[in-house]
Each structure stands twice: as C-alpha cells, then as structure tokens.
mmCIF file of C-alpha atoms in Angstrom:
data_model
loop_
_atom_site.group_PDB
_atom_site.id
_atom_site.type_symbol
_atom_site.label_atom_id
_atom_site.label_comp_id
_atom_site.label_asym_id
_atom_site.label_seq_id
_atom_site.Cartn_x
_atom_site.Cartn_y
_atom_site.Cartn_z
ATOM 1 C CA MET A 1 -1.555 8.727 -39.214
ATOM 2 C CA PRO A 2 1.592 10.870 -39.064
ATOM 3 C CA ALA A 3 4.811 9.258 -40.194
ATOM 4 C CA GLU A 4 8.411 9.811 -39.352
ATOM 5 C CA PRO A 5 10.717 10.369 -42.342
ATOM 6 C CA GLY A 6 11.633 6.946 -43.652
ATOM 7 C CA GLY A 7 9.681 5.209 -40.904
ATOM 8 C CA PRO A 8 6.274 3.661 -40.310
ATOM 9 C CA ALA A 9 3.182 5.723 -39.650
ATOM 10 C CA LEU A 10 2.793 6.625 -35.975
ATOM 11 C CA PRO A 11 -0.490 6.172 -34.091
ATOM 12 C CA ARG A 12 -2.779 9.174 -34.014
ATOM 13 C CA PRO A 13 -3.493 10.074 -30.377
ATOM 14 C CA ASP A 14 -7.134 10.969 -31.067
ATOM 15 C CA ILE A 15 -7.844 7.650 -32.793
ATOM 16 C CA THR A 16 -5.869 5.757 -30.161
ATOM 17 C CA PHE A 17 -7.916 7.308 -27.367
ATOM 18 C CA ALA A 18 -11.247 6.754 -29.115
ATOM 19 C CA TYR A 19 -10.615 3.053 -29.776
ATOM 20 C CA GLY A 20 -8.770 2.365 -26.549
ATOM 21 C CA ALA A 21 -11.216 4.156 -24.251
ATOM 22 C CA ALA A 22 -14.167 2.426 -25.922
ATOM 23 C CA ALA A 23 -12.504 -0.965 -25.457
ATOM 24 C CA GLY A 24 -11.570 -0.184 -21.873
ATOM 25 C CA LEU A 25 -15.061 0.989 -20.956
ATOM 26 C CA ALA A 26 -16.516 -2.094 -22.623
ATOM 27 C CA GLY A 27 -14.130 -4.207 -20.557
ATOM 28 C CA ASP A 28 -15.382 -2.540 -17.396
ATOM 29 C CA LEU A 29 -19.014 -3.082 -18.405
ATOM 30 C CA LEU A 30 -18.390 -6.753 -19.168
ATOM 31 C CA LEU A 31 -15.836 -7.706 -16.526
ATOM 32 C CA GLY A 32 -15.912 -5.106 -13.779
ATOM 33 C CA ASP A 33 -12.889 -4.708 -11.546
ATOM 34 C CA PRO A 34 -10.445 -7.579 -10.951
ATOM 35 C CA ARG A 35 -11.017 -9.351 -7.645
ATOM 36 C CA ARG A 36 -7.327 -9.376 -6.796
ATOM 37 C CA GLY A 37 -4.356 -7.246 -7.723
ATOM 38 C CA HIS A 38 -6.332 -4.209 -8.867
ATOM 39 C CA PRO A 39 -3.892 -1.539 -10.096
ATOM 40 C CA VAL A 40 -5.632 1.120 -7.993
ATOM 41 C CA ALA A 41 -5.178 -1.040 -4.889
ATOM 42 C CA VAL A 42 -1.503 -1.474 -5.773
ATOM 43 C CA PHE A 43 -1.162 2.288 -6.080
ATOM 44 C CA GLY A 44 -2.929 2.708 -2.754
ATOM 45 C CA ARG A 45 -0.471 0.434 -1.008
ATOM 46 C CA ALA A 46 2.439 2.327 -2.542
ATOM 47 C CA ALA A 47 0.937 5.672 -1.488
ATOM 48 C CA ALA A 48 0.455 4.349 2.046
ATOM 49 C CA ALA A 49 4.122 3.301 2.141
ATOM 50 C CA VAL A 50 5.169 6.800 1.036
ATOM 51 C CA GLU A 51 2.937 8.270 3.717
ATOM 52 C CA ARG A 52 4.584 6.170 6.434
ATOM 53 C CA ARG A 53 7.930 7.715 5.511
ATOM 54 C CA LEU A 54 6.795 11.292 4.957
ATOM 55 C CA TRP A 55 3.939 11.959 7.363
ATOM 56 C CA HIS A 56 4.235 15.128 9.411
ATOM 57 C CA ASP A 57 1.386 17.320 10.567
ATOM 58 C CA HIS A 58 2.333 19.925 7.982
ATOM 59 C CA ARG A 59 1.028 21.023 4.571
ATOM 60 C CA GLY A 60 4.495 21.016 3.043
ATOM 61 C CA TRP A 61 5.074 17.338 3.755
ATOM 62 C CA GLY A 62 1.598 16.536 2.485
ATOM 63 C CA THR A 63 2.307 18.441 -0.716
ATOM 64 C CA LEU A 64 5.476 16.408 -1.187
ATOM 65 C CA HIS A 65 3.477 13.207 -0.665
ATOM 66 C CA THR A 66 0.980 14.304 -3.307
ATOM 67 C CA ALA A 67 3.729 15.254 -5.757
ATOM 68 C CA VAL A 68 5.603 11.973 -5.312
ATOM 69 C CA CYS A 69 2.533 9.765 -5.678
ATOM 70 C CA ALA A 70 0.592 11.619 -8.376
ATOM 71 C CA GLY A 71 3.777 12.555 -10.223
ATOM 72 C CA GLY A 72 4.913 8.956 -10.135
ATOM 73 C CA ALA A 73 1.641 7.806 -11.692
ATOM 74 C CA VAL A 74 1.885 10.386 -14.468
ATOM 75 C CA ALA A 75 5.533 9.476 -15.087
ATOM 76 C CA ALA A 76 4.675 5.777 -15.294
ATOM 77 C CA GLY A 77 1.922 6.539 -17.792
ATOM 78 C CA THR A 78 4.249 8.710 -19.842
ATOM 79 C CA LEU A 79 6.910 5.990 -20.027
ATOM 80 C CA ALA A 80 4.342 3.342 -20.927
ATOM 81 C CA ALA A 81 2.843 5.532 -23.651
ATOM 82 C CA ALA A 82 6.294 6.279 -25.058
ATOM 83 C CA SER A 83 7.086 2.567 -25.252
ATOM 84 C CA ALA A 84 3.906 1.928 -27.258
ATOM 85 C CA ARG A 85 4.001 4.988 -29.504
ATOM 86 C CA ARG A 86 5.357 3.208 -32.614
ATOM 87 C CA SER A 87 2.596 0.605 -32.785
ATOM 88 C CA HIS A 88 -1.062 1.464 -33.264
ATOM 89 C CA GLY A 89 -2.155 -1.867 -31.804
ATOM 90 C CA ALA A 90 0.063 -1.505 -28.748
ATOM 91 C CA ALA A 91 -1.052 2.082 -28.173
ATOM 92 C CA VAL A 92 -4.730 1.137 -28.356
ATOM 93 C CA ALA A 93 -4.190 -1.881 -26.090
ATOM 94 C CA LEU A 94 -2.363 0.248 -23.531
ATOM 95 C CA THR A 95 -5.112 2.893 -23.560
ATOM 96 C CA ALA A 96 -7.746 0.164 -23.206
ATOM 97 C CA ALA A 97 -5.919 -1.418 -20.277
ATOM 98 C CA ALA A 98 -5.439 1.937 -18.554
ATOM 99 C CA THR A 99 -9.095 2.886 -19.062
ATOM 100 C CA TRP A 100 -10.294 -0.464 -17.711
ATOM 101 C CA ALA A 101 -7.988 -0.095 -14.719
ATOM 102 C CA VAL A 102 -9.124 3.394 -13.711
ATOM 103 C CA VAL A 103 -12.876 3.411 -14.397
ATOM 104 C CA GLY A 104 -15.182 1.688 -11.948
ATOM 105 C CA GLY A 105 -18.738 2.085 -13.163
ATOM 106 C CA THR A 106 -19.614 -1.608 -13.051
ATOM 107 C CA SER A 107 -18.310 -2.101 -9.527
ATOM 108 C CA LEU A 108 -20.163 1.043 -8.472
ATOM 109 C CA GLY A 109 -23.434 -0.345 -9.796
ATOM 110 C CA ARG A 110 -22.758 -3.775 -8.316
ATOM 111 C CA GLU A 111 -22.179 -2.396 -4.820
ATOM 112 C CA ALA A 112 -25.225 -0.134 -5.038
ATOM 113 C CA ARG A 113 -27.409 -3.051 -6.073
ATOM 114 C CA ALA A 114 -26.008 -5.196 -3.283
ATOM 115 C CA VAL A 115 -27.128 -2.622 -0.719
ATOM 116 C CA ALA A 116 -30.494 -2.325 -2.468
ATOM 117 C CA GLY A 117 -30.915 -6.103 -2.335
ATOM 118 C CA ALA A 118 -30.247 -6.138 1.403
ATOM 119 C CA LEU A 119 -32.746 -3.326 1.944
ATOM 120 C CA ALA A 120 -35.341 -5.126 -0.170
ATOM 121 C CA ALA A 121 -34.866 -8.220 1.997
ATOM 122 C CA GLY A 122 -35.305 -6.127 5.130
ATOM 123 C CA ASP A 123 -31.781 -6.895 6.325
ATOM 124 C CA LEU A 124 -30.489 -3.590 7.657
ATOM 125 C CA ASP A 125 -27.411 -5.214 9.181
ATOM 126 C CA VAL A 126 -26.190 -6.442 5.794
ATOM 127 C CA ALA A 127 -27.054 -3.108 4.163
ATOM 128 C CA ARG A 128 -25.044 -1.281 6.813
ATOM 129 C CA GLU A 129 -22.172 -3.722 6.353
ATOM 130 C CA ARG A 130 -22.082 -3.108 2.582
ATOM 131 C CA LEU A 131 -22.508 0.681 2.651
ATOM 132 C CA PRO A 132 -18.828 1.453 3.461
ATOM 133 C CA HIS A 133 -17.911 -0.132 0.106
ATOM 134 C CA LEU A 134 -19.596 2.905 -1.467
ATOM 135 C CA CYS A 135 -19.011 5.835 0.868
ATOM 136 C CA GLY A 136 -17.554 6.909 4.185
ATOM 137 C CA ARG A 137 -20.841 7.444 6.034
ATOM 138 C CA ASP A 138 -21.396 6.011 9.501
ATOM 139 C CA PRO A 139 -23.823 3.219 8.585
ATOM 140 C CA GLN A 140 -24.978 2.565 12.142
ATOM 141 C CA ALA A 141 -26.461 6.062 12.255
ATOM 142 C CA LEU A 142 -28.716 5.386 9.230
ATOM 143 C CA ASP A 143 -32.098 3.736 8.855
ATOM 144 C CA GLY A 144 -33.337 2.187 5.602
ATOM 145 C CA PRO A 145 -34.337 5.437 3.855
ATOM 146 C CA GLY A 146 -31.111 7.067 5.038
ATOM 147 C CA ILE A 147 -29.072 4.233 3.557
ATOM 148 C CA ALA A 148 -30.975 4.476 0.257
ATOM 149 C CA ARG A 149 -30.305 8.216 0.104
ATOM 150 C CA ALA A 150 -26.605 7.674 0.860
ATOM 151 C CA VAL A 151 -26.382 5.118 -1.952
ATOM 152 C CA VAL A 152 -27.998 7.432 -4.515
ATOM 153 C CA GLU A 153 -25.689 10.285 -3.480
ATOM 154 C CA SER A 154 -22.664 7.994 -3.736
ATOM 155 C CA VAL A 155 -23.697 6.714 -7.165
ATOM 156 C CA ALA A 156 -24.041 10.310 -8.366
ATOM 157 C CA GLU A 157 -20.695 11.501 -6.999
ATOM 158 C CA ASN A 158 -18.776 8.413 -8.063
ATOM 159 C CA THR A 159 -20.155 8.581 -11.594
ATOM 160 C CA SER A 160 -17.999 11.682 -11.878
ATOM 161 C CA ASP A 161 -15.034 10.398 -9.876
ATOM 162 C CA ALA A 162 -14.920 6.814 -11.134
ATOM 163 C CA VAL A 163 -15.985 7.212 -14.760
ATOM 164 C CA VAL A 164 -16.484 10.625 -16.333
ATOM 165 C CA GLY A 165 -13.524 12.447 -14.775
ATOM 166 C CA ALA A 166 -11.143 9.717 -15.884
ATOM 167 C CA LEU A 167 -12.458 9.843 -19.454
ATOM 168 C CA VAL A 168 -12.108 13.636 -19.546
ATOM 169 C CA TRP A 169 -8.480 13.495 -18.469
ATOM 170 C CA GLY A 170 -7.824 10.576 -20.792
ATOM 171 C CA ALA A 171 -9.087 12.708 -23.671
ATOM 172 C CA ILE A 172 -6.853 15.569 -22.537
ATOM 173 C CA GLY A 173 -3.695 13.678 -21.647
ATOM 174 C CA GLY A 174 -3.949 10.095 -22.897
ATOM 175 C CA VAL A 175 -2.638 7.332 -20.644
ATOM 176 C CA PRO A 176 -0.769 9.764 -18.341
ATOM 177 C CA GLY A 177 -4.020 11.696 -17.920
ATOM 178 C CA LEU A 178 -5.962 8.542 -17.075
ATOM 179 C CA LEU A 179 -3.471 7.353 -14.489
ATOM 180 C CA GLY A 180 -2.854 10.810 -13.064
ATOM 181 C CA PHE A 181 -6.529 11.480 -12.487
ATOM 182 C CA ARG A 182 -7.080 8.158 -10.747
ATOM 183 C CA ALA A 183 -3.986 8.736 -8.604
ATOM 184 C CA VAL A 184 -5.218 12.168 -7.501
ATOM 185 C CA ASN A 185 -8.705 10.861 -6.779
ATOM 186 C CA THR A 186 -7.321 7.933 -4.782
ATOM 187 C CA LEU A 187 -5.050 10.189 -2.754
ATOM 188 C CA ASP A 188 -8.001 12.401 -1.892
ATOM 189 C CA ALA A 189 -9.934 9.367 -0.651
ATOM 190 C CA MET A 190 -6.949 8.286 1.439
ATOM 191 C CA VAL A 191 -5.746 11.541 2.986
ATOM 192 C CA GLY A 192 -8.007 14.349 1.744
ATOM 193 C CA HIS A 193 -10.593 14.232 4.516
ATOM 194 C CA ARG A 194 -10.615 16.630 7.454
ATOM 195 C CA SER A 195 -9.646 14.271 10.252
ATOM 196 C CA PRO A 196 -7.107 15.437 12.851
ATOM 197 C CA ARG A 197 -4.382 13.373 11.161
ATOM 198 C CA TYR A 198 -4.996 14.678 7.646
ATOM 199 C CA ARG A 199 -6.345 18.207 8.082
ATOM 200 C CA ARG A 200 -2.931 19.628 7.131
ATOM 201 C CA TYR A 201 -1.185 16.648 5.571
ATOM 202 C CA GLY A 202 -4.051 15.960 3.159
ATOM 203 C CA TRP A 203 -4.639 19.587 2.178
ATOM 204 C CA ALA A 204 -2.718 19.404 -1.109
ATOM 205 C CA SER A 205 -4.379 16.155 -2.178
ATOM 206 C CA ALA A 206 -7.837 17.568 -1.478
ATOM 207 C CA ARG A 207 -7.178 20.803 -3.364
ATOM 208 C CA LEU A 208 -5.631 19.001 -6.330
ATOM 209 C CA ASP A 209 -8.606 16.656 -6.457
ATOM 210 C CA ASP A 210 -10.954 19.654 -6.526
ATOM 211 C CA LEU A 211 -9.067 21.049 -9.524
ATOM 212 C CA ALA A 212 -8.795 17.739 -11.367
ATOM 213 C CA GLY A 213 -12.438 16.888 -10.757
ATOM 214 C CA TRP A 214 -13.857 20.233 -11.910
ATOM 215 C CA PRO A 215 -14.346 19.492 -15.639
ATOM 216 C CA GLY A 216 -15.611 15.951 -15.102
ATOM 217 C CA ALA A 217 -18.146 17.054 -12.510
ATOM 218 C CA ARG A 218 -19.638 19.669 -14.842
ATOM 219 C CA LEU A 219 -19.779 17.219 -17.718
ATOM 220 C CA THR A 220 -21.422 14.628 -15.451
ATOM 221 C CA ALA A 221 -24.046 17.137 -14.342
ATOM 222 C CA ALA A 222 -24.723 18.183 -17.943
ATOM 223 C CA LEU A 223 -25.083 14.598 -19.139
ATOM 224 C CA ALA A 224 -27.301 13.660 -16.189
ATOM 225 C CA THR A 225 -29.511 16.585 -17.167
ATOM 226 C CA VAL A 226 -29.737 15.305 -20.733
ATOM 227 C CA ALA A 227 -30.044 11.593 -19.924
ATOM 228 C CA GLY A 228 -32.365 11.784 -16.908
ATOM 229 C CA GLY A 229 -36.116 11.667 -16.856
ATOM 230 C CA ASP A 230 -36.623 15.363 -16.103
ATOM 231 C CA PRO A 231 -34.164 17.631 -17.933
ATOM 232 C CA ARG A 232 -35.839 20.822 -16.745
ATOM 233 C CA GLY A 233 -35.908 19.649 -13.147
ATOM 234 C CA ALA A 234 -32.268 18.590 -13.311
ATOM 235 C CA ALA A 235 -31.165 21.907 -14.808
ATOM 236 C CA ARG A 236 -33.195 23.830 -12.248
ATOM 237 C CA ALA A 237 -31.784 21.885 -9.283
ATOM 238 C CA TRP A 238 -28.233 22.214 -10.646
ATOM 239 C CA ARG A 239 -28.558 25.955 -11.133
ATOM 240 C CA ARG A 240 -30.296 26.619 -7.816
ATOM 241 C CA ASP A 241 -28.716 24.154 -5.374
ATOM 242 C CA ALA A 242 -25.232 23.111 -6.544
ATOM 243 C CA ALA A 243 -23.449 25.964 -4.779
ATOM 244 C CA LYS A 244 -25.068 25.011 -1.468
ATOM 245 C CA HIS A 245 -23.030 21.803 -1.272
ATOM 246 C CA PRO A 246 -19.700 22.056 0.588
ATOM 247 C CA SER A 247 -17.908 20.261 -2.255
ATOM 248 C CA PRO A 248 -17.427 22.310 -5.443
ATOM 249 C CA ASN A 249 -17.655 19.166 -7.551
ATOM 250 C CA ALA A 250 -20.125 16.931 -5.711
ATOM 251 C CA GLY A 251 -22.611 19.822 -5.603
ATOM 252 C CA PRO A 252 -23.367 20.047 -9.347
ATOM 253 C CA VAL A 253 -23.409 16.269 -9.762
ATOM 254 C CA GLU A 254 -25.688 15.478 -6.827
ATOM 255 C CA ALA A 255 -28.011 18.390 -7.584
ATOM 256 C CA ALA A 256 -28.374 17.328 -11.233
ATOM 257 C CA PHE A 257 -28.991 13.688 -10.270
ATOM 258 C CA ALA A 258 -31.550 14.800 -7.661
ATOM 259 C CA GLY A 259 -33.437 16.832 -10.242
ATOM 260 C CA ALA A 260 -33.188 14.152 -12.926
ATOM 261 C CA LEU A 261 -34.536 11.477 -10.563
ATOM 262 C CA GLY A 262 -37.079 13.754 -8.904
ATOM 263 C CA VAL A 263 -35.745 13.145 -5.386
ATOM 264 C CA ARG A 264 -34.318 15.123 -2.493
ATOM 265 C CA LEU A 265 -30.671 14.610 -1.580
ATOM 266 C CA GLY A 266 -28.514 16.122 1.140
ATOM 267 C CA GLY A 267 -29.568 16.872 4.695
ATOM 268 C CA THR A 268 -28.124 15.510 7.929
ATOM 269 C CA LEU A 269 -25.347 12.906 7.683
ATOM 270 C CA SER A 270 -22.515 11.538 9.787
ATOM 271 C CA TYR A 271 -18.863 11.014 8.857
ATOM 272 C CA GLY A 272 -16.390 9.478 11.283
ATOM 273 C CA GLY A 273 -18.519 10.384 14.281
ATOM 274 C CA ARG A 274 -18.945 13.973 13.032
ATOM 275 C CA VAL A 275 -22.506 15.067 12.231
ATOM 276 C CA GLU A 276 -23.000 17.466 9.312
ATOM 277 C CA HIS A 277 -26.192 19.311 8.419
ATOM 278 C CA ARG A 278 -26.020 19.913 4.683
ATOM 279 C CA PRO A 279 -28.541 21.858 2.633
ATOM 280 C CA VAL A 280 -31.191 19.810 0.875
ATOM 281 C CA LEU A 281 -30.758 19.501 -2.897
ATOM 282 C CA ASN A 282 -33.904 19.691 -5.049
ATOM 283 C CA GLY A 283 -35.901 20.299 -1.896
ATOM 284 C CA ASP A 284 -38.750 22.134 -3.608
ATOM 285 C CA GLY A 285 -39.457 19.675 -6.407
ATOM 286 C CA GLY A 286 -38.218 16.350 -5.054
ATOM 287 C CA ARG A 287 -39.566 13.586 -2.848
ATOM 288 C CA ALA A 288 -37.766 11.401 -0.333
ATOM 289 C CA VAL A 289 -35.503 8.723 -1.812
ATOM 290 C CA GLU A 290 -37.116 5.300 -2.121
ATOM 291 C CA LEU A 291 -35.570 1.883 -2.592
ATOM 292 C CA ALA A 292 -36.403 1.787 -6.313
ATOM 293 C CA ASP A 293 -34.438 5.000 -6.832
ATOM 294 C CA ILE A 294 -31.167 3.119 -6.302
ATOM 295 C CA GLU A 295 -31.721 1.142 -9.490
ATOM 296 C CA ARG A 296 -32.821 4.286 -11.312
ATOM 297 C CA ALA A 297 -29.632 6.035 -10.202
ATOM 298 C CA VAL A 298 -27.467 3.113 -11.349
ATOM 299 C CA ARG A 299 -29.099 3.126 -14.783
ATOM 300 C CA LEU A 300 -28.686 6.882 -15.084
ATOM 301 C CA SER A 301 -25.041 6.522 -14.084
ATOM 302 C CA ARG A 302 -24.470 3.978 -16.841
ATOM 303 C CA ARG A 303 -26.113 6.172 -19.462
ATOM 304 C CA VAL A 304 -23.986 9.103 -18.354
ATOM 305 C CA GLY A 305 -20.819 7.001 -18.645
ATOM 306 C CA VAL A 306 -21.588 5.924 -22.209
ATOM 307 C CA LEU A 307 -22.458 9.477 -23.219
ATOM 308 C CA ALA A 308 -19.251 10.738 -21.604
ATOM 309 C CA LEU A 309 -17.224 8.349 -23.744
ATOM 310 C CA ALA A 310 -18.931 9.681 -26.876
ATOM 311 C CA VAL A 311 -18.368 13.300 -25.840
ATOM 312 C CA CYS A 312 -14.722 12.815 -24.861
ATOM 313 C CA ALA A 313 -13.759 10.734 -27.889
ATOM 314 C CA GLY A 314 -15.721 12.980 -30.222
ATOM 315 C CA GLY A 315 -14.217 16.078 -28.644
ATOM 316 C CA ARG A 316 -10.692 14.746 -29.128
ATOM 317 C CA LEU A 317 -11.374 13.963 -32.785
ATOM 318 C CA ALA A 318 -13.048 17.338 -33.348
ATOM 319 C CA ALA A 319 -10.152 19.205 -31.729
ATOM 320 C CA ARG A 320 -7.678 17.582 -34.120
ATOM 321 C CA ALA A 321 -9.882 18.353 -37.109
ATOM 322 C CA LEU A 322 -10.135 21.984 -36.013
ATOM 323 C CA ARG A 323 -6.379 22.281 -35.636
ATOM 324 C CA ARG A 324 -5.850 20.837 -39.107
ATOM 325 C CA SER A 325 -8.396 23.220 -40.635
ATOM 326 C CA ARG A 326 -6.554 26.192 -39.119
ATOM 327 C CA ALA A 327 -3.116 25.005 -40.187
#
C-alpha cells in the first residue's frame, strides 16, 4: 500500500474495490435488499422532491435535474470515500456497503421466482400483480406465456442494470462510481421514459443512462455468452439481433440471453397503454419462452454477476500492475 511521508500506509484502491465489492455482492446474495429504508428508495424520494421544484416541459430543466441528482450522488460518494481513505478497514467496509446498496441481483431473482410460482399455481391475477415489481409492462394485456417472456426479458436487462453495470463503474470510479451509476439508472427509471410529461424533461437522464450503461451491457452480453448453455447460439443472436432492439443497451443483453437460453424474446408488448411491435430476438434458433425458462434465466443471471465481479476486480488489479510495469 502507498504511504504518505511519515504517515501510515494508505489503502490501495484496487485492493479496496476487490475486497469490498466481493463482500458487498456476498451481502446481496445472502441478505438481499433491506425491506425498509433502502438507500436507492431514499435517493428516489430526494430526486422526486427535486423534480417537484424544477419540473418544466423543457430539456434544459431536465438536464439540471439530472445534474443535481446524479452529481449529488457522486459528490456524496466522493466525500464518504475521502473520509475513509486513511483506513483500509474503513475503505473496504464503505465499498462493501455501497456495493450492497446498489446491486440488486437477489431481489431480482426473488421477484422473478415469485411470478414463476404464481404462474405454476395457475394464478394469473397474482402473476399480473407481481409483474410490475420487475418491469413497466401492462400486465393485464399479457397471458401466461407473455408474462413468462416479460420476466425473462426483465431478468436479462436488469442483470446489466442492477448488477454488472454497477460493478463496472465501481471498478472504474470506486464508491463515487457505484453511487453515480445507481443514481443515473434510477433517474432513467423515474423520468427517462417517453411519456408526455417526461419526453423532454427526462431526455438528459435517458441519454446519460445510455452512456453509463454501455460498458456494463456489453460485458453482461459477453458473460452470458460464456456462462450460458449455448455459447455459439448466444454469440450468433447477439451479433445478428442486438441492433434491432430500440435500446442500445438492452439489445445486446436480451439477444445474448435469448441465444444462451435457446428462446425467442421481443415481439409485441404494451407500455403505459402504448403498444410496441419490437423485432424478435433469436427468432431463427429459439423457441417460445416456457415457465421453466424463468428459473434458467435467474440462474444465468447469478452466474453472470459472479463472473462480472471476477472480471471487474481482476481488471482493476491488472490495470494497476500494468501501470507499475510501465513506470
């Protein structure tokens, strides 16, 4: 560890991230999200309060909202990291707490399995009631197979948004990167959709989320290709179909998951009363989604999350070693 002249050794950021992110991801796997007082929910309430003061049907005001909220999260992470920088234990604990707060793989799997359980019991009403916990689809417009497909698509996309993307930005920027990514992703979920209220106001949040999510989405797709049951099929679907999706980041992830699981994703769906006809992903080599594919998607998501931790921590350590070898 580096040391200040006459002072104690300072924590190495690469080691701090590796230990802290591993502990935080383990905490998520063991504990899941807190039932009350989740830091992301607290941020959401603060962002909503800022929106009440700033909202105008104008991109400029929306950009200010994004800057205040995302910038505030990064600033808070920077101050917290600075306060812990002289103690290795404190720095690791802070990174672990931040990682646990921003990743959501266990809750993602829990909600997916809850919908699957309702479908298995033949209770479409309960399945439709639980689906909004995962995605913004109109559940009343979906039958059982449509709900199963929506769950698999949501598991794929949220593996990137709720796990891998956060780890990537944690490896890049430490605690400020972790908190900043989750802030941007949360803002996109709140105001980034194309409703009449947010078409202009949420423009900046949506664009920033596209930029922040780009590296995590590609890593998620690559790891799904490696960790899935059909690497060739996943790579083929990713290469052929990803660009067909309207989202630059959901496309690679959903296409790779579709190929890895051997299913078809995409097609007609409904958001907020608006029907969209999206291209089918893995249409040539995949079958219709079945109930059992929800569990397969959850297990693939978990494998991808663990591999992402190894890649991000290992990449951070390798980058430092490379810099030292060049010095």
